[in-house]
């Protein structure tokens, strides 16, 4: 890098300077473009968005719906989401409790900007989707990380530790079902957390983007079932995962009505609004997408079982139970904090790319995350090769 570039970079904000490059990106950059590599590194289904959703968006475009929409989204989409959630969770959301965002990531950013001040203490639960810690860090908050504990093949949250970390906190950011661990908070746990935070005026930002990706029920336990208009709870959701719409950049928030003006202004100054044709696709997804959600969860159950078959019994490893999401989180004994050399070797020898566990925080080190949302004819041989690789190549 030239001196002039270095001097320019010295001028960028200290918060931006402190952000780390994603180790998932680094490994993907190494593997992308190499022949015959099966990519299981990103959290994305290999299937395309269903046709009926694409069709709805292209009809919207053919009607030239190319203008700004209201900040909080098209009223008919907010209404459809409230109706969908009320059916699923028995909640009582009005359309005004829903605000459309440009993705789940943008939903978390707007939620965080709504309730966080610089220097606030924010508690997150690790291992975690890196964005959930990066957003409060960008906002200048002090991020405290509470690690999930393990017992055998199960992750669990030590509530005593969580509650003592929450002393003096402004907010808790929680993600259940969790990327990368597949941990699912029970309804009892969510109730206990809500009670604790309610009594102390602590905000809860709940990332529920995997709420439909659960294998033993229709939806994972959700704050939607528990909140009232007066709770400091903001729920973040996305079209990316349940309807295979990662590239559409569409999500939503559930907010108390009192927060509408705040969320409206923050949306205006971040992105103004989501595009009208994406929202038309989203409306089709919500209104006609139930069969797609159910058939993709049934397919994911098969790919989850395939992962269990190939990686469930390897010596010196632990594959944690996979009750939800579309990830396997595998602990490999001897794998250190920097798993990149090992994972690059896996790409070269086994022709499979997976995500390094350290991307999800210190407590994720020593693990790998494998996304199994891929067609079985591709997934099966890939997992077979990962199995052979782990059996034959010791971590270095
Ligand atoms: C836990 C979690 N939250 C949010 C997101 C962001 O989703 P979106 O594509 O809607 O920004 C992801 C994406 O992987 C995720 O895993």
Coordinates of C-alpha atoms and ligand atoms in Angstrom, one line a residue:
X1 CA 0.0 0.0 0.0
X2 CA 1.4 3.4 -0.9
X3 CA 2.1 6.1 1.7
X4 CA -0.7 8.3 0.3
X5 CA -3.2 5.4 0.7
X6 CA -2.0 4.8 4.3
X7 CA -2.4 8.4 5.1
X8 CA -5.9 8.4 3.6
X9 CA -6.8 5.3 5.7
X10 CA -5.5 7.0 8.9
X11 CA -8.4 9.4 8.4
X12 CA -11.2 6.9 8.5
X13 CA -13.4 6.7 11.6
X14 CA -11.9 4.8 14.5
X15 CA -15.0 2.6 14.7
X16 CA -14.6 1.6 11.1
X17 CA -10.9 1.0 11.7
X18 CA -11.7 -1.4 14.5
X19 CA -13.9 -3.7 12.3
X20 CA -12.4 -7.0 11.4
X21 CA -12.6 -8.6 8.0
X22 CA -14.9 -11.6 8.1
X23 CA -12.9 -14.9 8.2
X24 CA -15.8 -16.4 6.3
X25 CA -15.2 -14.0 3.4
X26 CA -11.4 -14.8 3.5
X27 CA -12.0 -18.6 3.2
X28 CA -14.7 -18.0 0.5
X29 CA -12.3 -15.7 -1.4
X30 CA -9.7 -18.5 -1.3
X31 CA -12.2 -21.2 -2.6
X32 CA -14.3 -19.2 -5.1
X33 CA -13.4 -19.8 -8.7
X34 CA -11.6 -23.0 -7.9
X35 CA -12.9 -26.0 -10.0
X36 CA -15.2 -28.5 -8.4
X37 CA -15.3 -26.9 -4.9
X38 CA -18.7 -27.3 -3.2
X39 CA -19.3 -24.1 -1.3
X40 CA -20.9 -24.7 2.1
X41 CA -19.5 -21.5 3.7
X42 CA -22.3 -19.0 3.4
X43 CA -25.7 -19.1 5.1
X44 CA -27.7 -19.4 1.9
X45 CA -29.9 -22.0 0.3
X46 CA -28.6 -23.3 -3.0
X47 CA -32.2 -23.1 -4.5
X48 CA -33.4 -20.0 -6.3
X49 CA -36.3 -17.9 -5.1
X50 CA -39.6 -19.6 -6.1
X51 CA -41.1 -18.5 -9.5
X52 CA -44.3 -17.2 -8.0
X53 CA -42.3 -14.6 -6.0
X54 CA -40.2 -13.6 -9.0
X55 CA -43.3 -13.3 -11.1
X56 CA -45.0 -11.0 -8.6
X57 CA -41.9 -8.7 -8.6
X58 CA -41.7 -8.7 -12.4
X59 CA -45.4 -7.8 -12.6
X60 CA -44.7 -5.0 -10.2
X61 CA -41.9 -3.8 -12.5
X62 CA -44.1 -4.1 -15.6
X63 CA -46.5 -1.8 -13.8
X64 CA -43.5 0.6 -13.4
X65 CA -43.7 0.5 -9.6
X66 CA -40.3 2.1 -9.4
X67 CA -40.9 5.0 -7.0
X68 CA -40.3 5.5 -3.3
X69 CA -42.7 3.7 -1.0
X70 CA -43.7 4.9 2.5
X71 CA -40.7 4.6 4.9
X72 CA -42.2 1.8 6.8
X73 CA -43.2 -0.1 3.7
X74 CA -46.3 -0.8 1.6
X75 CA -49.4 -0.9 3.9
X76 CA -50.6 -4.1 2.3
X77 CA -47.3 -5.9 3.0
X78 CA -47.4 -4.7 6.7
X79 CA -50.9 -5.9 7.0
X80 CA -50.1 -9.3 5.4
X81 CA -47.1 -9.8 7.7
X82 CA -49.2 -8.9 10.8
X83 CA -51.8 -11.4 9.7
X84 CA -49.2 -14.1 9.0
X85 CA -47.6 -13.6 12.4
X86 CA -50.9 -13.5 14.3
X87 CA -51.8 -16.9 12.7
X88 CA -48.5 -18.4 13.4
X89 CA -47.8 -17.1 17.0
X90 CA -51.3 -16.1 18.3
X91 CA -49.9 -12.5 18.5
X92 CA -52.1 -9.4 18.2
X93 CA -50.0 -7.3 15.8
X94 CA -51.6 -4.5 13.9
X95 CA -50.1 -3.5 10.6
X96 CA -48.5 -0.5 12.4
X97 CA -46.5 -2.9 14.5
X98 CA -44.7 -3.9 11.3
X99 CA -42.1 -1.8 9.5
X100 CA -40.4 -3.0 6.3
X101 CA -36.6 -2.9 6.1
X102 CA -34.0 -3.5 3.5
X103 CA -33.0 -7.0 4.9
X104 CA -32.6 -8.6 8.3
X105 CA -29.2 -6.8 8.6
X106 CA -30.9 -3.4 8.1
X107 CA -33.6 -4.4 10.5
X108 CA -31.0 -5.0 13.2
X109 CA -29.3 -1.7 12.4
X110 CA -32.5 0.2 12.7
X111 CA -33.5 -1.6 15.9
X112 CA -30.1 -0.8 17.4
X113 CA -30.1 2.8 16.3
X114 CA -33.6 3.2 17.9
X115 CA -32.5 2.3 21.4
X116 CA -28.7 2.5 21.7
X117 CA -26.4 5.5 22.6
X118 CA -22.7 5.6 22.3
X119 CA -20.9 4.0 25.3
X120 CA -24.0 1.9 26.2
X121 CA -23.4 -1.6 27.4
X122 CA -24.9 -4.2 25.1
X123 CA -24.9 -7.9 25.8
X124 CA -24.7 -10.5 23.0
X125 CA -24.8 -14.2 23.1
X126 CA -21.9 -16.1 21.5
X127 CA -21.1 -17.9 19.2
X128 CA -23.0 -15.4 17.1
X129 CA -23.6 -14.1 13.6
X130 CA -20.8 -11.4 13.5
X131 CA -23.2 -8.6 12.4
X132 CA -25.0 -8.8 15.8
X133 CA -21.8 -7.6 17.6
X134 CA -20.5 -5.4 14.8
X135 CA -23.6 -3.2 14.7
X136 CA -23.5 -2.1 18.4
X137 CA -19.7 -1.7 17.9
X138 CA -20.3 0.7 14.9
X139 CA -22.7 2.6 17.1
X140 CA -19.9 3.1 19.7
X141 CA -21.4 0.7 22.3
X142 CA -19.5 -1.5 24.7
X143 CA -20.3 -5.1 23.7
X144 CA -20.2 -7.8 26.4
X145 CA -20.2 -11.4 25.2
X146 CA -21.8 -14.2 27.1
X147 CA -20.9 -17.6 25.7
X148 CA -23.4 -20.5 25.5
X149 CA -22.3 -23.5 27.5
X150 CA -22.3 -27.0 26.3
X151 CA -23.4 -30.3 27.8
X152 CA -22.6 -33.3 25.6
X153 CA -24.0 -32.3 22.2
X154 CA -26.3 -29.6 23.5
X155 CA -25.8 -25.8 23.8
X156 CA -27.5 -24.1 26.6
X157 CA -27.6 -20.6 28.1
X158 CA -26.5 -20.1 31.7
X159 CA -29.3 -17.6 32.8
X160 CA -27.4 -16.6 36.0
X161 CA -24.4 -15.6 33.9
X162 CA -26.6 -13.8 31.4
X163 CA -28.5 -11.9 34.1
X164 CA -25.4 -10.8 36.0
X165 CA -23.9 -9.6 32.7
X166 CA -27.1 -7.6 32.0
X167 CA -26.6 -5.4 35.1
X168 CA -26.3 -1.8 33.8
X169 CA -27.0 -2.9 30.2
X170 CA -29.1 -0.9 27.8
X171 CA -29.9 -3.8 25.6
X172 CA -29.6 -7.6 25.0
X173 CA -29.3 -8.8 21.4
X174 CA -30.5 -12.4 21.1
X175 CA -30.7 -14.7 18.1
X176 CA -32.8 -17.8 18.4
X177 CA -32.7 -20.1 16.4
X178 CA -29.0 -19.3 16.4
X179 CA -26.6 -19.0 13.6
X180 CA -24.1 -20.8 13.9
X181 CA -25.0 -23.1 16.8
X182 CA -28.6 -24.1 16.0
X183 CA -29.4 -23.4 19.7
X184 CA -33.1 -22.7 20.3
X185 CA -34.4 -20.7 23.3
X186 CA -37.5 -22.3 24.8
X187 CA -40.6 -20.3 25.4
X188 CA -39.9 -20.5 29.1
X189 CA -36.5 -19.0 28.7
X190 CA -37.8 -16.2 26.5
X191 CA -40.4 -15.5 29.2
X192 CA -37.8 -15.4 31.9
X193 CA -35.6 -13.1 29.9
X194 CA -38.5 -10.8 29.1
X195 CA -39.5 -10.6 32.8
X196 CA -35.9 -9.8 33.8
X197 CA -35.5 -7.1 31.1
X198 CA -39.0 -5.7 31.7
X199 CA -38.2 -5.1 35.4
X200 CA -35.0 -3.3 34.6
X201 CA -36.0 -1.3 31.4
X202 CA -33.5 -3.2 29.3
X203 CA -34.2 -3.3 25.6
X204 CA -34.4 -6.7 23.8
X205 CA -33.4 -6.9 20.1
X206 CA -34.5 -10.3 19.0
X207 CA -33.1 -11.6 15.7
X208 CA -35.6 -14.3 14.6
X209 CA -34.6 -14.7 10.9
X210 CA -34.5 -18.5 11.3
X211 CA -37.9 -18.8 13.1
X212 CA -39.3 -21.0 10.4
X213 CA -36.3 -23.3 10.2
X214 CA -37.1 -25.6 13.0
X215 CA -37.6 -29.3 12.6
X216 CA -40.1 -30.3 15.3
X217 CA -42.7 -27.5 15.0
X218 CA -44.1 -24.9 12.7
X219 CA -42.1 -22.1 14.1
X220 CA -39.5 -21.6 16.9
X221 CA -40.5 -20.0 20.2
X222 CA -40.7 -16.2 19.6
X223 CA -41.0 -13.0 21.4
X224 CA -44.0 -12.4 19.1
X225 CA -46.0 -14.7 21.5
X226 CA -45.1 -12.7 24.6
X227 CA -44.8 -9.0 23.9
X228 CA -47.3 -6.2 24.7
X229 CA -47.4 -2.7 23.3
X230 CA -45.4 -1.4 26.2
X231 CA -42.4 -3.8 26.1
X232 CA -39.0 -2.6 25.1
X233 CA -38.7 -5.4 22.5
X234 CA -37.9 -5.1 18.8
X235 CA -38.1 -8.2 16.7
X236 CA -36.0 -8.5 13.5
X237 CA -37.0 -10.7 10.6
X238 CA -36.1 -11.3 7.0
X239 CA -37.3 -12.8 3.8
X240 CA -33.8 -14.1 3.0
X241 CA -34.0 -17.5 4.6
X242 CA -37.6 -18.7 4.8
X243 CA -38.4 -17.8 1.2
X244 CA -34.8 -18.1 -0.3
X245 CA -34.7 -14.3 -1.0
X246 CA -31.1 -13.4 0.1
X247 CA -30.5 -11.1 -2.8
X248 CA -33.8 -9.2 -2.6
X249 CA -32.7 -7.4 0.6
X250 CA -36.0 -7.4 2.3
X251 CA -36.9 -7.8 6.0
X252 CA -39.1 -6.4 8.7
X253 CA -39.3 -5.2 12.2
X254 CA -42.0 -5.8 14.8
X255 CA -42.1 -2.6 17.0
X256 CA -44.3 -1.2 19.7
X257 CA -46.5 1.5 18.1
X258 CA -44.9 4.2 20.2
X259 CA -41.7 3.6 18.2
X260 CA -43.2 4.2 14.8
X261 CA -42.0 7.9 14.4
X262 CA -38.5 6.9 15.5
X263 CA -38.3 3.9 13.1
X264 CA -39.8 6.0 10.3
X265 CA -37.1 8.7 10.7
X266 CA -34.3 6.2 11.0
X267 CA -35.5 4.3 7.9
X268 CA -35.7 7.6 6.0
X269 CA -32.1 8.5 6.9
X270 CA -30.6 5.0 6.3
X271 CA -32.3 3.8 3.2
X272 CA -35.6 5.8 2.7
X273 CA -37.5 2.6 2.0
X274 CA -37.3 -0.9 0.5
X275 CA -37.9 -1.1 -3.3
X276 CA -41.5 -1.4 -4.3
X277 CA -40.9 -4.5 -6.6
X278 CA -39.0 -6.3 -3.8
X279 CA -42.0 -5.6 -1.5
X280 CA -44.3 -7.0 -4.2
X281 CA -42.2 -10.2 -4.2
X282 CA -42.4 -10.2 -0.4
X283 CA -46.2 -9.9 -0.4
X284 CA -46.4 -13.0 -2.7
X285 CA -44.0 -14.8 -0.4
X286 CA -46.1 -14.1 2.7
X287 CA -49.5 -14.7 1.1
X288 CA -48.6 -17.8 -1.0
X289 CA -45.4 -19.1 0.4
X290 CA -46.5 -21.5 3.0
X291 CA -46.1 -24.6 0.9
X292 CA -42.6 -23.5 -0.1
X293 CA -41.6 -22.9 3.5
X294 CA -42.9 -26.3 4.5
X295 CA -41.3 -28.2 1.6
X296 CA -38.0 -26.5 2.1
X297 CA -37.9 -27.3 5.8
X298 CA -38.8 -31.0 4.9
X299 CA -35.8 -31.0 2.5
X300 CA -33.6 -29.4 5.1
X301 CA -34.5 -32.2 7.6
X302 CA -33.1 -34.7 5.0
X303 CA -29.9 -32.7 4.5
X304 CA -29.6 -32.4 8.3
X305 CA -29.9 -36.1 8.6
X306 CA -27.3 -36.6 5.9
X307 CA -24.9 -34.4 7.9
X308 CA -25.6 -36.5 10.9
X309 CA -24.9 -39.7 9.0
X310 CA -21.5 -38.5 7.7
X311 CA -20.2 -36.3 10.5
X312 CA -22.1 -37.4 13.6
X313 CA -19.7 -40.1 14.8
X314 CA -16.2 -38.9 13.8
X315 CA -13.6 -39.5 16.5
X316 CA -12.2 -36.4 18.3
X317 CA -15.1 -34.2 17.1
X318 CA -18.5 -33.2 18.4
X319 CA -21.4 -32.4 16.1
X320 CA -23.9 -30.4 18.1
X321 CA -27.5 -31.3 17.9
X322 CA -29.3 -29.6 14.9
X323 CA -32.8 -28.9 15.9
X324 CA -33.1 -25.7 13.8
X325 CA -31.4 -23.5 11.1
X326 CA -29.5 -25.1 8.3
X327 CA -26.1 -25.3 9.8
X328 CA -24.0 -28.0 11.5
X329 CA -21.6 -26.7 14.1
X330 CA -18.7 -29.2 14.5
X331 CA -16.0 -29.0 17.2
X332 CA -12.7 -30.5 16.0
X333 CA -10.3 -31.2 18.8
X334 CA -6.9 -29.6 18.2
X335 CA -8.2 -27.0 15.9
X336 CA -6.9 -23.7 17.2
X337 CA -8.0 -20.0 16.9
X338 CA -6.8 -19.7 13.3
X339 CA -8.5 -22.5 11.3
X340 CA -7.8 -20.9 7.9
X341 CA -4.8 -23.1 7.0
X342 CA -6.7 -26.2 7.8
X343 CA -9.8 -25.0 5.9
X344 CA -7.7 -24.0 2.9
X345 CA -6.3 -27.6 2.9
X346 CA -9.9 -28.9 3.1
X347 CA -10.7 -26.8 0.0
X348 CA -7.7 -28.1 -1.9
X349 CA -7.9 -31.8 -0.8
X350 CA -11.7 -32.4 -0.2
X351 CA -13.0 -29.7 -2.6
X352 CA -15.4 -28.4 0.1
X353 CA -15.5 -25.0 1.6
X354 CA -16.9 -24.4 5.1
X355 CA -17.0 -21.4 7.5
X356 CA -14.3 -21.0 10.2
X357 CA -15.8 -21.1 13.8
X358 CA -13.7 -18.2 15.0
X359 CA -15.8 -15.9 12.7
X360 CA -18.5 -16.3 15.3
X361 CA -16.5 -15.0 18.2
X362 CA -13.8 -16.4 20.5
X363 CA -16.0 -19.2 21.8
X364 CA -16.5 -20.3 18.2
X365 CA -12.8 -21.1 17.7
X366 CA -12.0 -24.7 17.3
X367 CA -15.2 -25.3 15.4
X368 CA -16.4 -25.3 11.8
X369 CA -19.8 -24.3 10.5
X370 CA -21.2 -26.2 7.6
X371 CA -24.3 -25.0 5.7
X372 CA -26.4 -28.0 4.6
X373 CA -29.0 -26.1 2.6
X374 CA -27.8 -27.7 -0.6
X375 CA -29.3 -30.4 -2.9
X376 CA -28.6 -33.9 -1.6
X377 CA -26.9 -35.1 -4.8
X378 CA -24.3 -32.4 -4.2
X379 CA -24.3 -32.4 -0.4
X380 CA -23.8 -36.2 0.1
X381 CA -20.5 -36.6 -1.8
X382 CA -19.3 -33.3 -0.3
X383 CA -19.9 -34.5 3.2
X384 CA -18.3 -37.8 2.4
X385 CA -15.2 -36.0 1.4
X386 CA -15.2 -33.8 4.5
X387 CA -15.5 -37.0 6.6
X388 CA -12.5 -38.5 4.8
X389 CA -10.5 -35.3 5.2
X390 CA -11.2 -35.0 8.9
X391 CA -10.4 -38.7 9.5
X392 CA -7.1 -38.3 7.6
X393 CA -5.8 -34.8 8.2
X394 CA -5.2 -33.7 11.8
X395 CA -5.6 -30.0 12.5
X396 CA -2.4 -28.0 12.3
Ligands
LIG1 C1 -28.7 -14.6 12.5 C2 -28.8 -13.8 11.3 N1 -29.4 -12.6 11.3 C3 -29.5 -11.8 10.2 C4 -29.0 -12.2 9.0 C5 -29.1 -11.3 7.8 O1 -30.0 -11.7 6.9 P1 -30.3 -10.7 5.7 O2 -29.9 -11.5 4.5 O3 -31.8 -10.5 5.7 O4 -29.6 -9.5 5.9 C6 -28.4 -13.5 8.9 C7 -27.8 -13.9 7.6 O5 -27.1 -14.9 7.5 C8 -28.3 -14.3 10.1 O6 -27.7 -15.5 10.0

